[in-house]
Short mmCIF file of N, CA, C and O in Angstrom, two decimals:
data_model
loop_
_atom_site.label_atom_id
_atom_site.label_comp_id
_atom_site.label_asym_id
_atom_site.label_seq_id
_atom_site.Cartn_x
_atom_site.Cartn_y
_atom_site.Cartn_z
N MET T 1 -19.47 122.73 -0.70
CA MET T 1 -18.22 123.24 -0.19
C MET T 1 -17.31 123.55 -1.37
O MET T 1 -17.16 122.77 -2.29
N THR T 2 -16.68 124.70 -1.31
CA THR T 2 -15.83 125.12 -2.41
C THR T 2 -14.41 124.61 -2.20
O THR T 2 -14.05 124.12 -1.12
N GLY T 3 -13.59 124.78 -3.20
CA GLY T 3 -12.20 124.34 -3.12
C GLY T 3 -11.41 125.12 -2.08
O GLY T 3 -10.53 124.58 -1.41
N ALA T 4 -11.73 126.39 -1.91
CA ALA T 4 -11.03 127.22 -0.94
C ALA T 4 -11.34 126.76 0.48
O ALA T 4 -10.47 126.75 1.35
N ASP T 5 -12.63 126.37 0.73
CA ASP T 5 -13.00 125.87 2.06
C ASP T 5 -12.27 124.57 2.37
O ASP T 5 -11.82 124.34 3.50
N GLN T 6 -12.15 123.70 1.39
CA GLN T 6 -11.46 122.42 1.59
C GLN T 6 -9.97 122.65 1.89
O GLN T 6 -9.40 122.00 2.76
N GLN T 7 -9.39 123.59 1.17
CA GLN T 7 -7.98 123.89 1.41
C GLN T 7 -7.77 124.47 2.81
O GLN T 7 -6.82 124.15 3.50
N ARG T 8 -8.70 125.34 3.23
CA ARG T 8 -8.61 125.95 4.54
C ARG T 8 -8.73 124.89 5.64
O ARG T 8 -7.98 124.89 6.61
N ARG T 9 -9.67 123.94 5.47
CA ARG T 9 -9.85 122.87 6.46
C ARG T 9 -8.63 121.96 6.50
O ARG T 9 -8.20 121.52 7.57
N ALA T 10 -8.09 121.65 5.34
CA ALA T 10 -6.88 120.81 5.30
C ALA T 10 -5.72 121.50 6.00
O ALA T 10 -4.96 120.88 6.74
N LEU T 11 -5.61 122.81 5.79
CA LEU T 11 -4.54 123.56 6.44
C LEU T 11 -4.74 123.61 7.95
O LEU T 11 -3.79 123.48 8.72
N LEU T 12 -5.99 123.77 8.40
CA LEU T 12 -6.28 123.76 9.84
C LEU T 12 -5.96 122.41 10.45
O LEU T 12 -5.42 122.32 11.55
N ARG T 13 -6.29 121.31 9.76
CA ARG T 13 -5.99 119.96 10.27
C ARG T 13 -4.48 119.76 10.37
O ARG T 13 -3.98 119.19 11.33
N LEU T 14 -3.77 120.23 9.35
CA LEU T 14 -2.32 120.11 9.35
C LEU T 14 -1.71 120.90 10.51
O LEU T 14 -0.82 120.41 11.22
N GLY T 15 -2.19 122.11 10.72
CA GLY T 15 -1.71 122.92 11.83
C GLY T 15 -2.03 122.31 13.18
O GLY T 15 -1.20 122.32 14.10
N ALA T 16 -3.25 121.77 13.32
CA ALA T 16 -3.64 121.13 14.58
C ALA T 16 -2.78 119.89 14.84
O ALA T 16 -2.38 119.62 15.97
N GLY T 17 -2.48 119.13 13.80
CA GLY T 17 -1.62 117.95 13.96
C GLY T 17 -0.21 118.32 14.37
O GLY T 17 0.39 117.69 15.23
N GLY T 18 0.34 119.38 13.77
CA GLY T 18 1.67 119.84 14.13
C GLY T 18 1.72 120.35 15.56
O GLY T 18 2.68 120.09 16.30
N LEU T 19 0.67 121.07 15.97
CA LEU T 19 0.60 121.57 17.34
C LEU T 19 0.51 120.41 18.34
O LEU T 19 1.18 120.42 19.37
N ALA T 20 -0.29 119.40 18.01
CA ALA T 20 -0.42 118.24 18.90
C ALA T 20 0.92 117.51 19.02
O ALA T 20 1.32 117.10 20.11
N ALA T 21 1.64 117.35 17.93
CA ALA T 21 2.93 116.66 17.97
C ALA T 21 3.93 117.45 18.81
O ALA T 21 4.70 116.88 19.58
N THR T 22 3.90 118.77 18.68
CA THR T 22 4.81 119.61 19.46
C THR T 22 4.50 119.51 20.95
O THR T 22 5.40 119.40 21.78
N LEU T 23 3.23 119.53 21.29
CA LEU T 23 2.84 119.44 22.70
C LEU T 23 3.18 118.09 23.30
O LEU T 23 3.48 117.99 24.49
N LEU T 24 3.15 117.04 22.50
CA LEU T 24 3.52 115.72 23.00
C LEU T 24 5.02 115.63 23.29
O LEU T 24 5.44 114.91 24.18
N CYS T 25 5.82 116.38 22.56
CA CYS T 25 7.28 116.34 22.75
C CYS T 25 7.74 117.23 23.90
O CYS T 25 8.84 117.04 24.42
N LEU T 26 6.98 118.23 24.31
CA LEU T 26 7.41 119.16 25.35
C LEU T 26 7.73 118.51 26.68
O LEU T 26 8.73 118.85 27.29
N PRO T 27 6.93 117.55 27.19
CA PRO T 27 7.31 116.93 28.47
C PRO T 27 8.65 116.22 28.41
O PRO T 27 9.43 116.26 29.35
N ALA T 28 8.97 115.60 27.27
CA ALA T 28 10.26 114.92 27.15
C ALA T 28 11.40 115.93 27.18
O ALA T 28 12.45 115.69 27.78
N LEU T 29 11.22 117.07 26.55
CA LEU T 29 12.26 118.10 26.57
C LEU T 29 12.43 118.69 27.96
O LEU T 29 13.53 119.02 28.39
N ALA T 30 11.33 118.84 28.69
CA ALA T 30 11.40 119.40 30.04
C ALA T 30 12.10 118.45 31.00
O ALA T 30 12.80 118.87 31.91
N GLU T 31 11.97 117.14 30.79
CA GLU T 31 12.60 116.16 31.68
C GLU T 31 14.11 116.15 31.50
O GLU T 31 14.85 115.88 32.43
N GLU T 32 14.58 116.42 30.27
CA GLU T 32 16.03 116.41 30.05
C GLU T 32 16.70 117.51 30.84
O GLU T 32 17.79 117.34 31.36
N GLY T 33 16.07 118.66 30.94
CA GLY T 33 16.60 119.75 31.75
C GLY T 33 18.00 120.16 31.35
O GLY T 33 18.87 120.28 32.19
N GLY T 34 18.26 120.38 30.08
CA GLY T 34 19.57 120.75 29.61
C GLY T 34 19.97 122.14 30.11
O GLY T 34 19.46 123.13 29.63
N ASP T 35 20.85 122.19 31.07
CA ASP T 35 21.36 123.46 31.58
C ASP T 35 22.47 123.93 30.66
O ASP T 35 23.47 123.22 30.47
N PRO T 36 22.34 125.10 30.07
CA PRO T 36 23.35 125.53 29.10
C PRO T 36 24.73 125.72 29.72
O PRO T 36 25.74 125.54 29.05
N ILE T 37 24.81 126.05 30.99
CA ILE T 37 26.12 126.22 31.63
C ILE T 37 26.80 124.87 31.81
O ILE T 37 27.99 124.72 31.56
N LEU T 38 26.04 123.86 32.23
CA LEU T 38 26.63 122.54 32.46
C LEU T 38 26.99 121.84 31.16
O LEU T 38 27.80 120.91 31.16
N ASP T 39 26.36 122.23 30.05
CA ASP T 39 26.62 121.59 28.77
C ASP T 39 27.62 122.36 27.91
O ASP T 39 27.86 121.99 26.77
N ASP T 40 28.21 123.42 28.45
CA ASP T 40 29.14 124.24 27.68
C ASP T 40 30.46 123.49 27.50
O ASP T 40 31.18 123.24 28.47
N PRO T 41 30.81 123.11 26.26
CA PRO T 41 32.06 122.36 26.07
C PRO T 41 33.31 123.16 26.38
O PRO T 41 34.35 122.59 26.68
N LYS T 42 33.23 124.50 26.32
CA LYS T 42 34.41 125.31 26.64
C LYS T 42 34.75 125.23 28.12
O LYS T 42 35.91 125.37 28.50
N LEU T 43 33.75 124.99 28.95
CA LEU T 43 34.00 124.84 30.38
C LEU T 43 34.35 123.40 30.73
O LEU T 43 35.13 123.14 31.63
N ARG T 44 33.76 122.46 30.03
CA ARG T 44 33.88 121.04 30.39
C ARG T 44 35.17 120.42 29.85
O ARG T 44 35.78 119.59 30.49
N PHE T 45 35.57 120.78 28.63
CA PHE T 45 36.76 120.20 28.00
C PHE T 45 37.86 121.26 27.96
O PHE T 45 37.76 122.25 27.26
N ILE T 46 38.93 121.01 28.72
CA ILE T 46 40.03 121.98 28.84
C ILE T 46 41.26 121.42 28.14
O ILE T 46 41.73 120.32 28.46
N ASN T 47 41.77 122.18 27.18
CA ASN T 47 42.93 121.75 26.40
C ASN T 47 44.21 121.88 27.22
O ASN T 47 44.44 122.89 27.87
N ILE T 48 45.02 120.84 27.15
CA ILE T 48 46.39 120.91 27.65
C ILE T 48 47.24 121.30 26.45
O ILE T 48 47.06 120.75 25.37
N PRO T 49 48.16 122.24 26.60
CA PRO T 49 49.01 122.59 25.45
C PRO T 49 49.74 121.35 24.94
O PRO T 49 50.07 120.45 25.73
N PRO T 50 49.98 121.26 23.63
CA PRO T 50 50.70 120.08 23.10
C PRO T 50 52.04 119.91 23.79
O PRO T 50 52.78 120.87 23.99
N LEU T 51 52.32 118.67 24.17
CA LEU T 51 53.56 118.36 24.86
C LEU T 51 54.52 117.66 23.90
O LEU T 51 54.16 116.65 23.28
N LEU T 52 55.71 118.18 23.75
CA LEU T 52 56.75 117.55 22.96
C LEU T 52 57.80 117.05 23.95
O LEU T 52 58.51 117.84 24.58
N LEU T 53 57.85 115.73 24.09
CA LEU T 53 58.68 115.11 25.14
C LEU T 53 59.79 114.29 24.51
O LEU T 53 59.64 113.75 23.40
N PRO T 54 60.90 114.12 25.21
CA PRO T 54 61.96 113.24 24.70
C PRO T 54 61.53 111.78 24.77
O PRO T 54 60.82 111.37 25.69
N GLY T 55 61.96 111.01 23.77
CA GLY T 55 61.66 109.58 23.76
C GLY T 55 62.75 108.78 24.45
O GLY T 55 63.71 109.33 24.99
N ARG T 56 62.61 107.48 24.43
CA ARG T 56 63.57 106.61 25.11
C ARG T 56 64.84 106.37 24.27
O ARG T 56 65.92 106.25 24.80
N GLU T 57 64.67 106.27 22.95
CA GLU T 57 65.82 106.04 22.09
C GLU T 57 66.50 107.37 21.74
O GLU T 57 65.95 108.44 21.96
N LYS T 58 67.69 107.26 21.17
CA LYS T 58 68.42 108.45 20.76
C LYS T 58 67.66 109.15 19.63
O LYS T 58 67.20 108.51 18.70
N PHE T 59 67.50 110.46 19.73
CA PHE T 59 66.79 111.30 18.77
C PHE T 59 65.29 110.97 18.65
O PHE T 59 64.66 111.31 17.66
N ALA T 60 64.74 110.31 19.62
CA ALA T 60 63.31 109.98 19.58
C ALA T 60 62.52 111.07 20.32
O ALA T 60 63.06 111.78 21.16
N PHE T 61 61.26 111.18 19.96
CA PHE T 61 60.40 112.16 20.62
C PHE T 61 58.98 111.60 20.72
O PHE T 61 58.60 110.66 20.03
N ILE T 62 58.21 112.23 21.58
CA ILE T 62 56.79 111.91 21.76
C ILE T 62 56.03 113.23 21.72
O ILE T 62 56.39 114.17 22.44
N ARG T 63 55.04 113.31 20.88
CA ARG T 63 54.16 114.49 20.85
C ARG T 63 52.77 114.01 21.23
O ARG T 63 52.21 113.13 20.58
N ILE T 64 52.21 114.59 22.27
CA ILE T 64 50.91 114.16 22.77
C ILE T 64 50.04 115.40 23.02
O ILE T 64 50.50 116.39 23.58
N VAL T 65 48.80 115.32 22.55
CA VAL T 65 47.82 116.38 22.75
C VAL T 65 46.66 115.79 23.54
O VAL T 65 46.12 114.74 23.15
N MET T 66 46.28 116.45 24.63
CA MET T 66 45.23 115.91 25.51
C MET T 66 44.24 117.00 25.89
O MET T 66 44.54 118.19 25.79
N ARG T 67 43.08 116.55 26.36
CA ARG T 67 42.06 117.42 26.94
C ARG T 67 41.63 116.83 28.27
O ARG T 67 41.43 115.62 28.38
N LEU T 68 41.47 117.70 29.24
CA LEU T 68 40.95 117.28 30.54
C LEU T 68 39.44 117.48 30.53
O LEU T 68 38.95 118.52 30.09
N VAL T 69 38.71 116.49 31.02
CA VAL T 69 37.25 116.57 31.10
C VAL T 69 36.88 116.83 32.55
O VAL T 69 37.12 115.99 33.42
N VAL T 70 36.30 118.01 32.80
CA VAL T 70 35.90 118.40 34.15
C VAL T 70 34.54 117.75 34.44
O VAL T 70 33.67 117.69 33.58
N ARG T 71 34.37 117.28 35.69
CA ARG T 71 33.11 116.62 36.04
C ARG T 71 31.93 117.59 35.89
O ARG T 71 32.08 118.80 36.04
N ARG T 72 30.78 117.03 35.60
CA ARG T 72 29.57 117.83 35.33
C ARG T 72 28.79 118.00 36.63
O ARG T 72 28.02 117.13 37.02
N THR T 73 29.00 119.11 37.31
CA THR T 73 28.27 119.44 38.52
C THR T 73 27.78 120.88 38.42
O THR T 73 28.11 121.59 37.47
N GLU T 74 27.03 121.30 39.42
CA GLU T 74 26.55 122.69 39.41
C GLU T 74 27.69 123.68 39.63
O GLU T 74 27.55 124.87 39.39
N LYS T 75 28.85 123.21 40.10
CA LYS T 75 30.01 124.08 40.31
C LYS T 75 30.96 124.06 39.12
O LYS T 75 32.14 124.39 39.26
N LEU T 76 30.49 123.69 37.94
CA LEU T 76 31.34 123.54 36.76
C LEU T 76 32.16 124.81 36.44
O LEU T 76 33.36 124.70 36.21
N PRO T 77 31.57 126.00 36.43
CA PRO T 77 32.39 127.18 36.12
C PRO T 77 33.53 127.40 37.11
O PRO T 77 34.65 127.74 36.73
N VAL T 78 33.27 127.17 38.39
CA VAL T 78 34.30 127.36 39.41
C VAL T 78 35.39 126.30 39.27
O VAL T 78 36.59 126.60 39.33
N GLU T 79 34.98 125.06 39.06
CA GLU T 79 35.96 123.97 38.94
C GLU T 79 36.78 124.10 37.66
O GLU T 79 37.97 123.80 37.63
N SER T 80 36.15 124.57 36.59
CA SER T 80 36.87 124.79 35.34
C SER T 80 37.91 125.88 35.51
O SER T 80 39.05 125.76 35.03
N ALA T 81 37.57 126.94 36.20
CA ALA T 81 38.53 128.01 36.48
C ALA T 81 39.67 127.51 37.36
O ALA T 81 40.83 127.90 37.17
N LEU T 82 39.35 126.63 38.29
CA LEU T 82 40.37 126.05 39.17
C LEU T 82 41.37 125.23 38.36
O LEU T 82 42.58 125.32 38.57
N VAL T 83 40.88 124.44 37.42
CA VAL T 83 41.76 123.64 36.57
C VAL T 83 42.65 124.56 35.73
O VAL T 83 43.85 124.33 35.60
N ASN T 84 42.07 125.62 35.17
CA ASN T 84 42.87 126.56 34.38
C ASN T 84 43.92 127.27 35.23
O ASN T 84 45.02 127.55 34.75
N ASP T 85 43.61 127.54 36.49
CA ASP T 85 44.58 128.17 37.38
C ASP T 85 45.77 127.26 37.66
O ASP T 85 46.90 127.73 37.79
N TYR T 86 45.51 125.97 37.76
CA TYR T 86 46.57 125.00 38.06
C TYR T 86 47.24 124.44 36.80
O TYR T 86 48.13 123.60 36.90
N MET T 87 46.84 124.89 35.61
CA MET T 87 47.37 124.32 34.37
C MET T 87 48.89 124.41 34.25
O MET T 87 49.53 123.44 33.83
N PRO T 88 49.55 125.53 34.62
CA PRO T 88 51.01 125.54 34.51
C PRO T 88 51.68 124.45 35.35
O PRO T 88 52.64 123.81 34.91
N ARG T 89 51.18 124.21 36.53
CA ARG T 89 51.75 123.16 37.40
C ARG T 89 51.48 121.78 36.81
O ARG T 89 52.34 120.90 36.85
N ILE T 90 50.28 121.58 36.26
CA ILE T 90 49.94 120.30 35.65
C ILE T 90 50.86 120.02 34.46
O ILE T 90 51.42 118.92 34.33
N VAL T 91 51.05 121.02 33.60
CA VAL T 91 51.92 120.85 32.43
C VAL T 91 53.36 120.59 32.87
O VAL T 91 54.05 119.75 32.29
N GLY T 92 53.81 121.29 33.89
CA GLY T 92 55.17 121.09 34.38
C GLY T 92 55.41 119.67 34.86
O GLY T 92 56.41 119.04 34.51
N LEU T 93 54.49 119.15 35.68
CA LEU T 93 54.67 117.78 36.19
C LEU T 93 54.50 116.74 35.09
O LEU T 93 55.17 115.71 35.09
N LEU T 94 53.59 117.00 34.13
CA LEU T 94 53.45 116.07 33.00
C LEU T 94 54.74 116.03 32.18
O LEU T 94 55.17 114.95 31.75
N THR T 95 55.35 117.19 31.99
CA THR T 95 56.61 117.25 31.24
C THR T 95 57.72 116.49 31.96
O THR T 95 58.58 115.89 31.33
N GLU T 96 57.69 116.50 33.28
CA GLU T 96 58.70 115.77 34.06
C GLU T 96 58.43 114.27 34.09
O GLU T 96 59.35 113.47 33.99
N GLN T 97 57.17 113.88 34.27
CA GLN T 97 56.85 112.48 34.56
C GLN T 97 56.53 111.62 33.33
O GLN T 97 56.81 110.43 33.33
N LEU T 98 55.94 112.21 32.30
CA LEU T 98 55.54 111.38 31.16
C LEU T 98 56.70 110.75 30.39
O LEU T 98 56.57 109.62 29.92
N PRO T 99 57.86 111.41 30.22
CA PRO T 99 58.96 110.72 29.52
C PRO T 99 59.42 109.45 30.23
O PRO T 99 59.95 108.54 29.60
N GLU T 100 59.21 109.37 31.55
CA GLU T 100 59.60 108.18 32.31
C GLU T 100 58.53 107.10 32.32
O GLU T 100 58.77 106.00 32.80
N ASP T 101 57.35 107.41 31.79
CA ASP T 101 56.24 106.46 31.82
C ASP T 101 56.54 105.29 30.86
O ASP T 101 56.77 105.50 29.67
N PRO T 102 56.52 104.05 31.36
CA PRO T 102 56.83 102.91 30.51
C PRO T 102 55.74 102.62 29.47
O PRO T 102 55.97 101.86 28.53
N ASN T 103 54.59 103.24 29.59
CA ASN T 103 53.51 102.99 28.64
C ASN T 103 53.60 103.84 27.39
O ASN T 103 52.92 103.57 26.40
N LEU T 104 54.42 104.89 27.40
CA LEU T 104 54.57 105.75 26.23
C LEU T 104 55.75 105.27 25.40
O LEU T 104 56.88 105.69 25.59
N THR T 105 55.48 104.38 24.47
CA THR T 105 56.49 103.87 23.55
C THR T 105 55.92 103.87 22.15
O THR T 105 54.75 104.18 21.93
N ARG T 106 56.75 103.50 21.20
CA ARG T 106 56.29 103.43 19.80
C ARG T 106 55.23 102.34 19.62
O ARG T 106 54.40 102.43 18.74
N LYS T 107 55.28 101.33 20.44
CA LYS T 107 54.35 100.21 20.30
C LYS T 107 53.19 100.30 21.29
O LYS T 107 52.57 99.30 21.61
N ALA T 108 52.90 101.50 21.77
CA ALA T 108 51.83 101.68 22.75
C ALA T 108 50.48 101.31 22.14
O ALA T 108 50.14 101.77 21.06
N GLY T 109 49.75 100.48 22.85
CA GLY T 109 48.43 100.06 22.41
C GLY T 109 47.34 100.74 23.23
O GLY T 109 47.62 101.61 24.06
N PRO T 110 46.10 100.32 23.02
CA PRO T 110 44.99 100.92 23.76
C PRO T 110 45.10 100.78 25.27
O PRO T 110 44.78 101.72 26.00
N ASN T 111 45.59 99.65 25.74
CA ASN T 111 45.73 99.46 27.19
C ASN T 111 46.80 100.38 27.77
O ASN T 111 46.66 100.90 28.88
N ASP T 112 47.87 100.58 27.01
CA ASP T 112 48.94 101.48 27.46
C ASP T 112 48.43 102.92 27.53
O ASP T 112 48.70 103.63 28.50
N LEU T 113 47.68 103.34 26.52
CA LEU T 113 47.17 104.71 26.52
C LEU T 113 46.11 104.90 27.61
O LEU T 113 45.99 105.99 28.17
N GLN T 114 45.37 103.84 27.93
CA GLN T 114 44.41 103.92 29.04
C GLN T 114 45.16 104.14 30.36
O GLN T 114 44.72 104.92 31.21
N ALA T 115 46.28 103.48 30.52
CA ALA T 115 47.09 103.67 31.74
C ALA T 115 47.65 105.10 31.79
O ALA T 115 47.70 105.70 32.86
N VAL T 116 48.05 105.64 30.64
CA VAL T 116 48.54 107.02 30.59
C VAL T 116 47.41 107.98 30.98
O VAL T 116 47.62 108.94 31.74
N LYS T 117 46.21 107.74 30.46
CA LYS T 117 45.06 108.60 30.79
C LYS T 117 44.79 108.58 32.30
O LYS T 117 44.55 109.63 32.91
N GLN T 118 44.84 107.41 32.90
CA GLN T 118 44.62 107.32 34.35
C GLN T 118 45.72 108.05 35.12
O GLN T 118 45.45 108.72 36.12
N HIS T 119 46.95 107.91 34.65
CA HIS T 119 48.07 108.58 35.30
C HIS T 119 47.89 110.10 35.24
O HIS T 119 48.08 110.80 36.24
N VAL T 120 47.52 110.63 34.07
CA VAL T 120 47.33 112.08 33.90
C VAL T 120 46.16 112.56 34.76
O VAL T 120 46.25 113.59 35.43
N ARG T 121 45.06 111.80 34.77
CA ARG T 121 43.89 112.19 35.59
C ARG T 121 44.26 112.22 37.07
O ARG T 121 43.95 113.17 37.77
N ASP T 122 44.94 111.19 37.55
CA ASP T 122 45.33 111.14 38.96
C ASP T 122 46.31 112.26 39.32
O ASP T 122 46.20 112.87 40.38
N LEU T 123 47.23 112.54 38.42
CA LEU T 123 48.20 113.61 38.66
C LEU T 123 47.50 114.96 38.75
O LEU T 123 47.74 115.74 39.67
N ALA T 124 46.58 115.24 37.82
CA ALA T 124 45.87 116.52 37.82
C ALA T 124 44.99 116.66 39.06
O ALA T 124 44.96 117.72 39.69
N ASN T 125 44.29 115.59 39.43
CA ASN T 125 43.44 115.66 40.62
C ASN T 125 44.27 115.84 41.89
O ASN T 125 43.84 116.52 42.82
N THR T 126 45.46 115.25 41.93
CA THR T 126 46.34 115.42 43.09
C THR T 126 46.82 116.87 43.19
O THR T 126 46.84 117.44 44.28
N ILE T 127 47.18 117.45 42.07
CA ILE T 127 47.66 118.84 42.06
C ILE T 127 46.54 119.78 42.49
O ILE T 127 46.75 120.69 43.31
N ILE T 128 45.35 119.58 41.96
CA ILE T 128 44.22 120.46 42.26
C ILE T 128 43.74 120.25 43.70
O ILE T 128 43.29 121.18 44.35
N GLY T 129 43.85 119.03 44.21
CA GLY T 129 43.43 118.75 45.57
C GLY T 129 41.99 118.29 45.68
O GLY T 129 41.50 118.06 46.78
N GLN T 130 41.32 118.15 44.56
CA GLN T 130 39.93 117.68 44.52
C GLN T 130 39.78 116.80 43.28
O GLN T 130 40.46 117.01 42.28
N PRO T 131 38.86 115.84 43.31
CA PRO T 131 38.65 115.00 42.11
C PRO T 131 37.75 115.68 41.09
O PRO T 131 36.64 115.24 40.84
N VAL T 132 38.22 116.78 40.49
CA VAL T 132 37.40 117.51 39.53
C VAL T 132 37.57 117.00 38.10
O VAL T 132 36.71 117.23 37.27
N ILE T 133 38.66 116.29 37.83
CA ILE T 133 38.89 115.76 36.49
C ILE T 133 38.24 114.38 36.41
O ILE T 133 38.60 113.47 37.15
N GLU T 134 37.31 114.27 35.49
CA GLU T 134 36.55 113.03 35.32
C GLU T 134 37.24 112.08 34.35
O GLU T 134 37.24 110.87 34.54
N ASP T 135 37.84 112.64 33.30
CA ASP T 135 38.46 111.81 32.27
C ASP T 135 39.51 112.63 31.54
O ASP T 135 39.55 113.86 31.66
N VAL T 136 40.35 111.95 30.80
CA VAL T 136 41.35 112.59 29.96
C VAL T 136 41.16 112.05 28.55
O VAL T 136 41.07 110.84 28.35
N LEU T 137 41.07 112.95 27.59
CA LEU T 137 40.95 112.55 26.19
C LEU T 137 42.30 112.75 25.52
O LEU T 137 42.86 113.84 25.56
N ILE T 138 42.82 111.68 24.91
CA ILE T 138 44.06 111.81 24.15
C ILE T 138 43.64 112.11 22.71
O ILE T 138 43.08 111.25 22.03
N VAL T 139 43.90 113.33 22.29
CA VAL T 139 43.49 113.78 20.96
C VAL T 139 44.48 113.31 19.91
O VAL T 139 44.08 112.90 18.82
N SER T 140 45.77 113.38 20.23
CA SER T 140 46.79 113.00 19.28
C SER T 140 47.97 112.40 20.03
O SER T 140 48.36 112.89 21.09
N PHE T 141 48.53 111.33 19.46
CA PHE T 141 49.70 110.67 20.04
C PHE T 141 50.63 110.31 18.92
O PHE T 141 50.27 109.53 18.02
N LEU T 142 51.82 110.92 18.90
CA LEU T 142 52.76 110.71 17.82
C LEU T 142 54.12 110.41 18.41
O LEU T 142 54.59 111.11 19.31
N THR T 143 54.77 109.37 17.90
CA THR T 143 56.13 109.04 18.33
C THR T 143 57.03 109.05 17.11
O THR T 143 56.60 108.76 15.99
N GLY T 144 58.26 109.40 17.34
CA GLY T 144 59.18 109.42 16.22
C GLY T 144 60.59 109.22 16.67
O GLY T 144 60.92 109.16 17.80
#
């Protein structure tokens, strides 16, 4: 056997091994069933415009940036559009109600922010009329 034959056989073995490894992974990928529409972050995570709210003390303010997380269902595009349609009303009520929230203070901790997240989620779901908001992400919270 010449050196070229040995190299060719080694290359064939390497190719056969790679093909076998790929075929073993295919059933696992098929089970995940990643639907590109349901995994689209532009549909699932909807930005609320930054809110600049008055604080409790004189000359105090609160700046909060949030994202609404739409539930992952087969109706995601429709529900995402519904949330975007109601966004002006959601922002309006948040602007009215959040300055009165006792959990938004300079000393707000994780439990306080969790209560704010629940309040925002419940408010948005009430406005929309369906429980389409799964969670609220607080991206930034600044008091001054």
